[in-house]
Short mmCIF file of C-alpha atoms in Angstrom, two decimals:
data_model
loop_
_atom_site.label_atom_id
_atom_site.label_comp_id
_atom_site.label_asym_id
_atom_site.label_seq_id
_atom_site.Cartn_x
_atom_site.Cartn_y
_atom_site.Cartn_z
CA MET A 169 52.15 -225.38 221.44
CA GLU A 170 53.85 -224.81 224.76
CA GLY A 171 52.96 -227.11 227.59
CA LEU A 172 50.88 -225.84 230.45
CA ASP A 173 52.80 -225.36 233.65
CA PHE A 174 50.89 -224.41 236.76
CA SER A 175 54.12 -224.12 238.77
CA VAL A 176 54.25 -220.49 237.56
CA VAL A 177 51.28 -219.74 239.81
CA PRO A 178 52.49 -220.25 243.43
CA PRO A 179 54.91 -217.25 243.45
CA TYR A 180 51.88 -215.08 242.69
CA ALA A 181 49.57 -216.70 245.25
CA ASP A 182 49.61 -213.60 247.47
CA LEU A 183 48.74 -211.28 244.61
CA ILE A 184 45.93 -213.51 243.35
CA LEU A 185 44.43 -214.11 246.80
CA THR A 186 44.52 -210.38 247.54
CA GLY A 187 42.67 -209.91 244.24
CA ALA A 188 40.07 -212.48 245.33
CA LEU A 189 39.71 -210.64 248.63
CA TRP A 190 39.03 -207.39 246.79
CA THR A 191 36.49 -209.18 244.61
CA ALA A 192 34.72 -210.22 247.83
CA VAL A 193 34.91 -206.68 249.24
CA LEU A 194 33.63 -205.24 245.95
CA THR A 195 30.79 -207.76 245.78
CA ILE A 196 29.71 -207.21 249.40
CA SER A 197 29.81 -203.40 249.13
CA ALA A 198 27.98 -203.38 245.79
CA ALA A 199 25.43 -205.86 247.21
CA ALA A 200 24.74 -203.45 250.10
CA VAL A 201 24.22 -200.58 247.64
CA SER A 202 22.01 -202.80 245.47
CA PHE A 203 19.79 -203.82 248.43
CA ALA A 204 19.37 -200.28 249.73
CA GLY A 205 18.89 -198.92 246.21
CA GLY A 206 16.52 -201.75 245.30
CA ILE A 207 14.28 -201.07 248.28
CA GLY A 208 14.44 -197.32 247.56
CA PHE A 209 13.56 -197.72 243.88
CA ALA A 210 10.78 -200.22 244.60
CA VAL A 211 9.16 -198.02 247.24
CA ALA A 212 9.61 -194.91 245.07
CA THR A 213 7.94 -196.47 242.03
CA MET A 214 5.13 -198.06 244.06
CA TYR A 215 4.22 -195.29 246.47
CA GLY A 216 6.05 -192.17 245.28
CA PRO A 217 4.43 -189.18 243.57
CA TRP A 218 4.71 -188.99 239.78
CA PHE A 219 7.72 -186.66 239.78
CA VAL A 220 9.66 -189.29 241.73
CA ARG A 221 8.18 -192.29 239.92
CA LEU A 222 8.90 -191.10 236.38
CA PRO A 223 12.65 -190.42 236.70
CA VAL A 224 13.18 -193.66 238.64
CA ARG A 225 11.35 -195.60 235.92
CA GLY A 226 13.38 -193.88 233.21
CA PHE A 227 16.58 -194.64 235.08
CA ALA A 228 15.58 -198.30 235.48
CA TRP A 229 14.69 -198.53 231.80
CA LEU A 230 18.08 -197.10 230.82
CA PHE A 231 19.98 -199.41 233.17
CA MET A 232 18.17 -202.53 232.01
CA GLY A 233 18.47 -201.71 228.32
CA THR A 234 22.22 -201.15 228.15
CA PRO A 235 25.29 -203.24 229.02
CA LEU A 236 26.82 -202.96 232.48
CA LEU A 237 30.26 -202.45 230.94
CA LEU A 238 29.06 -199.28 229.23
CA GLN A 239 27.52 -198.08 232.51
CA LEU A 240 30.82 -198.56 234.30
CA PHE A 241 32.59 -196.52 231.63
CA LEU A 242 30.00 -193.80 231.97
CA ILE A 243 30.34 -193.58 235.74
CA TYR A 244 34.12 -193.79 235.80
CA PHE A 245 34.90 -191.48 232.88
CA GLY A 246 31.64 -189.54 232.83
CA LEU A 247 31.70 -188.15 236.37
CA VAL A 248 35.12 -186.66 235.59
CA GLN A 249 33.49 -184.69 232.76
CA ILE A 250 31.26 -182.93 235.28
CA GLY A 251 34.14 -182.38 237.67
CA ILE A 252 33.67 -185.32 240.07
CA ASP A 253 36.79 -187.47 240.24
CA VAL A 254 35.90 -190.79 241.87
CA PRO A 255 38.42 -193.56 242.57
CA ALA A 256 37.95 -196.66 240.42
CA LEU A 257 36.87 -198.78 243.39
CA VAL A 258 34.10 -196.34 244.30
CA ALA A 259 33.01 -196.08 240.67
CA GLY A 260 32.89 -199.88 240.52
CA ILE A 261 30.80 -200.15 243.68
CA ILE A 262 28.39 -197.45 242.51
CA GLY A 263 28.13 -198.92 239.01
CA LEU A 264 27.56 -202.53 240.09
CA GLY A 265 25.34 -201.39 242.99
CA LEU A 266 23.03 -199.23 240.88
CA HIS A 267 22.88 -201.80 238.08
CA PHE A 268 21.71 -204.54 240.43
CA ALA A 269 19.53 -202.15 242.44
CA VAL A 270 17.34 -201.90 239.35
CA TYR A 271 17.01 -205.69 239.12
CA ASN A 272 16.45 -206.01 242.90
CA ALA A 273 13.77 -203.30 242.74
CA ASP A 274 11.88 -205.36 240.16
CA VAL A 275 12.01 -208.44 242.38
CA ILE A 276 10.98 -206.52 245.52
CA ARG A 277 8.09 -204.82 243.71
CA ALA A 278 6.85 -208.19 242.44
CA GLY A 279 7.20 -209.67 245.95
CA ILE A 280 5.14 -206.93 247.59
CA THR A 281 2.50 -207.03 244.84
CA ALA A 282 2.20 -210.81 245.22
CA VAL A 283 1.03 -210.55 248.86
CA ASP A 284 -2.75 -210.98 248.91
CA PRO A 285 -4.42 -207.54 249.24
CA GLY A 286 -6.72 -209.17 251.83
CA GLN A 287 -3.75 -209.27 254.21
CA ASN A 288 -3.48 -205.49 254.15
CA GLU A 289 -7.25 -205.05 254.48
CA GLY A 290 -7.31 -207.48 257.41
CA ALA A 291 -4.47 -205.70 259.21
CA ARG A 292 -5.99 -202.27 258.61
CA SER A 293 -9.42 -203.37 259.85
CA LEU A 294 -7.76 -204.69 263.01
CA GLY A 295 -6.67 -201.13 263.66
CA LEU A 296 -3.06 -201.29 262.48
CA SER A 297 -1.85 -198.11 260.85
CA ARG A 298 -0.91 -198.07 257.17
CA TYR A 299 2.79 -198.17 258.15
CA GLN A 300 2.34 -200.88 260.80
CA SER A 301 0.43 -203.04 258.37
CA PHE A 302 3.16 -202.64 255.75
CA ARG A 303 5.98 -203.24 258.23
CA HIS A 304 4.55 -206.14 260.24
CA VAL A 305 2.15 -207.86 257.82
CA ILE A 306 3.14 -207.23 254.21
CA VAL A 307 6.97 -207.13 254.42
CA PRO A 308 7.45 -210.41 256.34
CA GLN A 309 5.36 -212.24 253.75
CA ALA A 310 7.01 -210.53 250.79
CA VAL A 311 10.48 -211.41 252.11
CA ARG A 312 9.89 -215.13 251.60
CA SER A 313 9.17 -214.80 247.89
CA VAL A 314 11.89 -212.18 247.42
CA VAL A 315 14.87 -214.02 248.94
CA PRO A 316 15.52 -216.62 246.18
CA PRO A 317 15.47 -214.17 243.21
CA ILE A 318 17.57 -211.65 245.16
CA GLY A 319 20.02 -214.50 245.75
CA ASN A 320 20.19 -215.10 242.00
CA ASN A 321 20.95 -211.42 241.47
CA LEU A 322 23.68 -211.65 244.08
CA ILE A 323 25.29 -214.58 242.26
CA ALA A 324 25.13 -212.58 239.01
CA LEU A 325 26.68 -209.62 240.84
CA LEU A 326 29.64 -211.70 242.00
CA LYS A 327 30.35 -212.78 238.44
CA GLU A 328 29.76 -209.35 236.90
CA SER A 329 32.19 -207.82 239.41
CA ALA A 330 34.88 -209.15 237.03
CA LEU A 331 33.95 -206.31 234.65
CA VAL A 332 35.28 -203.75 237.09
CA SER A 333 38.79 -204.86 236.08
CA VAL A 334 38.39 -202.77 232.90
CA ILE A 335 38.32 -199.54 234.89
CA GLY A 336 41.44 -200.65 236.78
CA VAL A 337 40.18 -201.91 240.13
CA ALA A 338 42.73 -204.34 241.57
CA GLU A 339 40.33 -207.25 241.94
CA LEU A 340 40.76 -210.87 240.89
CA VAL A 341 40.83 -210.45 237.10
CA HIS A 342 43.12 -207.47 237.40
CA ALA A 343 45.49 -209.40 239.68
CA ALA A 344 45.56 -212.24 237.14
CA GLN A 345 46.35 -209.74 234.37
CA LEU A 346 49.19 -208.30 236.43
CA ALA A 347 50.69 -211.77 236.93
CA ILE A 348 50.25 -212.51 233.21
CA SER A 349 52.08 -209.32 232.24
CA GLU A 350 55.12 -210.59 234.13
CA THR A 351 54.99 -214.28 233.22
CA PHE A 352 53.23 -214.33 229.80
CA ARG A 353 51.18 -217.31 230.98
CA PRO A 354 47.54 -216.23 230.36
CA PHE A 355 46.04 -219.71 230.34
CA GLU A 356 47.28 -220.76 233.77
CA PHE A 357 46.38 -217.52 235.55
CA TYR A 358 42.95 -217.09 233.97
CA ILE A 359 42.12 -220.71 234.83
CA VAL A 360 43.20 -220.07 238.44
CA ALA A 361 41.08 -216.91 238.53
CA ALA A 362 38.11 -218.84 237.09
CA ALA A 363 38.58 -221.54 239.74
CA LEU A 364 38.56 -218.91 242.51
CA TYR A 365 35.36 -217.36 241.13
CA TYR A 366 33.86 -220.83 241.05
CA VAL A 367 34.78 -221.40 244.71
CA LEU A 368 33.43 -217.98 245.75
CA ASN A 369 30.27 -218.79 243.83
CA LEU A 370 29.83 -222.15 245.57
CA MET A 371 30.35 -220.50 248.96
CA LEU A 372 27.79 -217.82 248.13
CA GLU A 373 25.29 -220.43 246.93
CA ALA A 374 25.72 -222.43 250.13
CA GLY A 375 25.18 -219.27 252.21
CA LEU A 376 22.07 -218.40 250.22
CA ARG A 377 20.63 -221.87 250.72
CA LEU A 378 21.04 -221.45 254.49
CA ILE A 379 19.26 -218.09 254.40
CA GLU A 380 16.47 -219.50 252.22
CA LYS A 381 15.96 -222.36 254.68
CA ARG A 382 15.75 -219.97 257.65
CA VAL A 383 13.30 -217.71 255.86
CA GLU A 384 11.26 -220.71 254.82
CA ALA A 385 11.20 -221.94 258.44
CA THR A 386 9.41 -218.76 259.60
CA ARG A 387 6.36 -219.68 257.55
CA MET B 70 25.54 -181.86 224.95
CA ASP B 71 27.78 -181.64 221.94
CA VAL B 72 25.23 -182.55 219.27
CA ASP B 73 27.56 -181.70 216.39
CA LEU B 74 30.07 -184.26 217.58
CA MET B 75 27.34 -186.84 218.06
CA ILE B 76 26.18 -186.40 214.47
CA ARG B 77 29.75 -186.67 213.21
CA VAL B 78 30.52 -189.96 214.97
CA PHE B 79 27.06 -191.46 214.37
CA PRO B 80 28.04 -193.44 211.21
CA PHE B 81 30.92 -195.12 213.06
CA PHE B 82 28.56 -196.22 215.81
CA ALA B 83 26.10 -197.52 213.21
CA GLU B 84 28.84 -199.66 211.72
CA ALA B 85 29.82 -200.90 215.19
CA ALA B 86 26.17 -201.70 215.96
CA TRP B 87 26.12 -203.94 212.88
CA THR B 88 29.10 -205.85 214.33
CA THR B 89 27.23 -206.18 217.65
CA VAL B 90 24.24 -207.60 215.73
CA GLN B 91 26.41 -210.08 213.80
CA ILE B 92 28.20 -211.26 216.95
CA SER B 93 24.91 -211.63 218.82
CA VAL B 94 23.15 -213.55 216.04
CA LEU B 95 26.04 -215.98 215.48
CA ALA B 96 26.53 -216.51 219.24
CA LEU B 97 22.78 -217.07 219.58
CA VAL B 98 22.85 -219.80 216.91
CA LEU B 99 25.83 -221.48 218.61
CA GLY B 100 24.21 -220.99 222.04
CA LEU B 101 20.96 -222.64 220.93
CA ALA B 102 22.88 -225.58 219.45
CA MET B 103 24.92 -225.93 222.66
CA GLY B 104 21.72 -225.59 224.70
CA ALA B 105 19.99 -228.35 222.73
CA CYS B 106 22.99 -230.67 223.14
CA GLY B 107 23.35 -229.70 226.79
CA ALA B 108 19.69 -230.38 227.53
CA ALA B 109 19.84 -233.71 225.70
CA ALA B 110 22.91 -234.61 227.78
CA ARG B 111 21.31 -233.58 231.06
CA LEU B 112 18.22 -235.67 230.24
CA SER B 113 20.22 -238.65 229.00
CA ARG B 114 19.78 -242.13 230.45
CA VAL B 115 23.57 -242.55 230.65
CA ALA B 116 25.02 -241.25 233.94
CA VAL B 117 28.36 -240.19 232.41
CA ILE B 118 26.65 -238.08 229.74
CA ARG B 119 24.36 -236.54 232.39
CA PHE B 120 27.44 -235.64 234.43
CA VAL B 121 29.13 -234.00 231.43
CA GLY B 122 26.00 -231.91 230.84
CA ALA B 123 25.77 -230.89 234.50
CA ALA B 124 29.49 -230.02 234.63
CA TYR B 125 29.15 -227.84 231.51
CA VAL B 126 26.26 -225.88 233.03
CA SER B 127 27.89 -225.57 236.45
CA LEU B 128 31.31 -224.44 235.18
CA PHE B 129 30.07 -221.95 232.61
CA ARG B 130 27.38 -220.47 234.84
CA GLY B 131 29.67 -220.48 237.87
CA THR B 132 32.46 -218.32 236.42
CA PRO B 133 32.38 -214.86 234.80
CA CYS B 134 31.87 -214.73 231.05
CA LEU B 135 34.73 -212.20 230.86
CA ILE B 136 37.18 -214.79 232.23
CA GLN B 137 35.88 -217.40 229.79
CA LEU B 138 36.55 -215.03 226.92
CA PHE B 139 40.05 -214.28 228.26
CA VAL B 140 40.91 -217.97 228.66
CA LEU B 141 39.80 -218.61 225.08
CA TYR B 142 41.35 -215.55 223.44
CA PHE B 143 44.53 -214.97 225.46
CA GLY B 144 45.04 -218.48 226.84
CA GLY B 145 44.02 -220.34 223.68
CA PRO B 146 47.32 -219.81 221.78
CA GLN B 147 49.16 -221.54 224.64
CA ILE B 148 47.27 -224.76 223.92
CA GLY B 149 47.34 -224.29 220.15
CA ILE B 150 44.00 -222.52 219.62
CA GLU B 151 44.54 -219.22 217.81
CA LEU B 152 41.40 -217.23 217.11
CA ASP B 153 40.79 -213.72 215.87
CA PRO B 154 38.68 -211.53 218.21
CA PHE B 155 35.50 -212.06 216.18
CA ALA B 156 35.71 -215.87 216.23
CA ALA B 157 36.74 -215.89 219.91
CA GLY B 158 33.84 -213.55 220.71
CA VAL B 159 31.26 -215.69 218.92
CA ILE B 160 32.56 -218.96 220.38
CA GLY B 161 33.03 -217.57 223.90
CA LEU B 162 29.64 -215.88 224.10
CA GLY B 163 27.94 -218.83 222.38
CA ILE B 164 29.32 -221.47 224.74
CA ASN B 165 28.58 -219.25 227.76
CA ILE B 166 24.97 -218.53 226.83
CA GLY B 167 24.59 -222.20 225.81
CA ALA B 168 24.88 -223.16 229.49
CA TYR B 169 21.91 -220.89 230.31
CA MET B 170 20.02 -222.13 227.22
CA THR B 171 20.60 -225.72 228.43
CA GLU B 172 18.70 -225.00 231.64
CA SER B 173 15.88 -223.15 229.85
CA ILE B 174 15.39 -225.97 227.34
CA ARG B 175 15.62 -228.66 230.01
CA GLY B 176 13.17 -226.75 232.19
CA ALA B 177 10.66 -226.47 229.35
CA ILE B 178 10.92 -230.19 228.53
CA LEU B 179 10.44 -231.14 232.19
CA ALA B 180 7.46 -228.78 232.41
CA VAL B 181 5.48 -230.82 229.87
CA ASP B 182 3.05 -232.99 231.78
CA ARG B 183 4.37 -236.52 232.42
CA GLY B 184 1.03 -237.92 231.35
CA GLN B 185 1.85 -236.87 227.80
CA THR B 186 4.84 -239.22 227.74
CA GLU B 187 2.91 -242.00 229.43
CA ALA B 188 0.00 -241.69 227.01
CA ALA B 189 2.26 -241.62 223.95
CA ARG B 190 4.27 -244.60 225.20
CA SER B 191 1.16 -246.60 226.02
CA LEU B 192 -0.07 -245.95 222.48
CA GLY B 193 3.03 -247.84 221.36
CA ILE B 194 5.04 -244.82 220.18
CA GLY B 195 8.81 -245.25 220.64
CA ARG B 196 10.86 -243.16 223.09
CA GLY B 197 12.51 -241.06 220.35
CA GLN B 198 9.26 -240.50 218.50
CA THR B 199 7.52 -239.50 221.74
CA MET B 200 10.18 -236.89 222.35
CA VAL B 201 10.17 -235.49 218.80
CA ARG B 202 6.43 -235.62 218.05
CA VAL B 203 4.77 -235.21 221.44
CA ILE B 204 7.06 -233.56 224.00
CA LEU B 205 9.19 -231.15 221.95
CA PRO B 206 6.32 -229.41 220.13
CA GLN B 207 4.73 -228.66 223.51
CA ALA B 208 8.03 -227.73 225.17
CA ALA B 209 8.96 -225.40 222.28
CA ARG B 210 6.10 -223.11 223.24
CA LEU B 211 7.26 -222.97 226.87
CA MET B 212 10.84 -222.28 225.81
CA ILE B 213 10.26 -219.11 223.84
CA ARG B 214 10.15 -216.69 226.77
CA PRO B 215 13.10 -218.03 228.81
CA LEU B 216 15.19 -218.34 225.63
CA GLY B 217 14.16 -214.77 224.84
CA VAL B 218 15.38 -213.56 228.23
CA ASN B 219 18.71 -215.29 227.55
CA THR B 220 18.89 -213.66 224.12
CA ILE B 221 18.50 -210.17 225.62
CA ALA B 222 21.21 -211.01 228.19
CA LEU B 223 23.40 -212.20 225.32
CA ILE B 224 23.00 -208.92 223.41
CA LYS B 225 23.99 -206.92 226.49
CA GLY B 226 26.78 -209.41 227.28
CA SER B 227 28.21 -208.95 223.79
CA ALA B 228 29.70 -205.70 225.16
CA LEU B 229 32.33 -207.90 226.85
CA VAL B 230 34.02 -208.72 223.55
CA SER B 231 35.26 -205.12 223.55
CA ALA B 232 37.73 -206.39 226.18
CA ILE B 233 39.30 -208.68 223.57
CA SER B 234 39.58 -205.65 221.27
CA LEU B 235 36.73 -206.45 218.91
CA VAL B 236 35.43 -203.19 217.44
CA GLU B 237 31.75 -203.32 218.38
CA LEU B 238 29.51 -200.74 220.07
CA THR B 239 31.15 -200.62 223.49
CA TYR B 240 34.67 -200.61 222.07
CA THR B 241 33.71 -197.78 219.73
CA ALA B 242 32.19 -195.79 222.61
CA GLN B 243 35.32 -196.40 224.67
CA ARG B 244 37.55 -195.28 221.81
CA TYR B 245 35.62 -192.07 221.25
CA ILE B 246 35.46 -191.36 224.98
CA GLY B 247 39.24 -191.61 225.01
CA SER B 248 39.74 -189.21 222.11
CA THR B 249 36.92 -186.71 222.74
CA TYR B 250 36.53 -186.74 226.56
CA LYS B 251 32.76 -186.62 226.03
CA PRO B 252 31.59 -189.79 227.83
CA PHE B 253 27.97 -188.71 228.20
CA GLU B 254 27.53 -188.04 224.49
CA MET B 255 29.29 -191.24 223.46
CA PHE B 256 27.35 -193.26 226.02
CA ALA B 257 24.11 -191.77 224.76
CA ILE B 258 24.76 -192.87 221.16
CA ALA B 259 25.91 -196.37 222.15
CA ALA B 260 22.95 -196.74 224.54
CA LEU B 261 20.59 -195.69 221.77
CA PHE B 262 21.91 -198.36 219.43
CA TYR B 263 21.78 -201.06 222.13
CA MET B 264 18.19 -200.14 222.88
CA VAL B 265 17.25 -200.31 219.19
CA VAL B 266 18.85 -203.76 218.84
CA ILE B 267 17.18 -204.99 222.03
CA TRP B 268 13.83 -203.52 220.98
CA VAL B 269 13.99 -205.39 217.66
CA ALA B 270 14.90 -208.61 219.50
CA LEU B 271 11.97 -208.12 221.90
CA GLN B 272 9.58 -207.65 218.95
CA ALA B 273 10.85 -210.86 217.36
CA ILE B 274 10.46 -212.79 220.62
CA GLY B 275 6.96 -211.38 221.11
CA TRP B 276 6.02 -212.39 217.56
CA LEU B 277 7.31 -215.95 218.10
CA ASP B 278 5.50 -216.14 221.40
CA ARG B 279 2.17 -215.14 219.80
CA ARG B 280 2.76 -217.28 216.71
CA PHE B 281 3.26 -220.46 218.75
CA ALA B 282 0.87 -219.81 221.59
CA ILE B 283 -1.64 -222.67 221.74
CA ASP B 284 -4.51 -220.36 222.63
CA GLY B 285 -3.63 -217.96 219.79
CA GLY B 286 -1.93 -215.39 222.01
CA ARG B 287 -3.10 -213.53 225.05
#
């Protein structure tokens, strides 16, 4: 047993912090895709015609029933098969984004369904159009019940972004692996990477709590 | 779609699926044990034990499972723990999912009405007996669904052990994608097997849920 020696880490601080920065970029970009996609999927399955609803449902079913890692492989290596060569970072953002879009869609659908139908009837009978009622009456109420579960998905997304290292995106895990390949000190660098994820996670949780409080205050 | 190729590699994927099942079942057993211990710790009357339980949950839920597997498998030898990929996979996945199980079990126990404890205690039943005979049988019913959700997450998460070179479904798919350049076909077979495994797990969870439902199932 060799002793642990964390003094091997400081020379690689730049590399590791750049990795953490890319993890943040990856998470934020994928989160944006997952929000937009989630809203799109939810609206499509709730209000779309059958030829839109069916493929979206099938897609969701496939994405929920298989591991994210496999989905990343499919997007990164699979798009090449049909002649589309995407950079690893883009493949990672699309993969993570679509995966979590499916989960977000579920949450958004449940949030909209949970608003009392009387609210819509009331708004419509006051003369609001179908769109106005949805936009100004249903959505603001749905948002309150949707924010906490979307936050949970976001926390999961941050952690799952580690998987993108397997398709070669230079994020935190990948940076740690690079440092390990030069120093042969896996324990120290993986622990440092874990600590950084933990810190990012705590920051994200604190941010989410602030948002939840603000949304709650509009009640 | 190259169906010929898919038929040819099918047996190898079946074998790999069996490894995925074994890993998942063993990690589930370890995860449930860790979850039970974790929940007991979090509900303990001793502050230090409560803290240990809370730290376990926070650390293992706050960092990626992939990193936990890497620390164990690649970092382990540095502190004298040498494991083969299968053992590291089972232990890593089991301890990780145990943190989620801890919260599900704790949540179910806390969801049992407080009056049940009060009534049992006022009847002169001891603390331990109240827990074992009154609270746990009621909490068990509430646990089945959340523990089921964790189990499905565990099966999908078992794909991560491919990154420590354990030959399970995802690793097999990856290997055949590398040698055949047919990712869609290989993904389709692997996805099929994952869905079968998950479907079986869902049936088992549904059966347990009906079997232990107080009102005989809805």
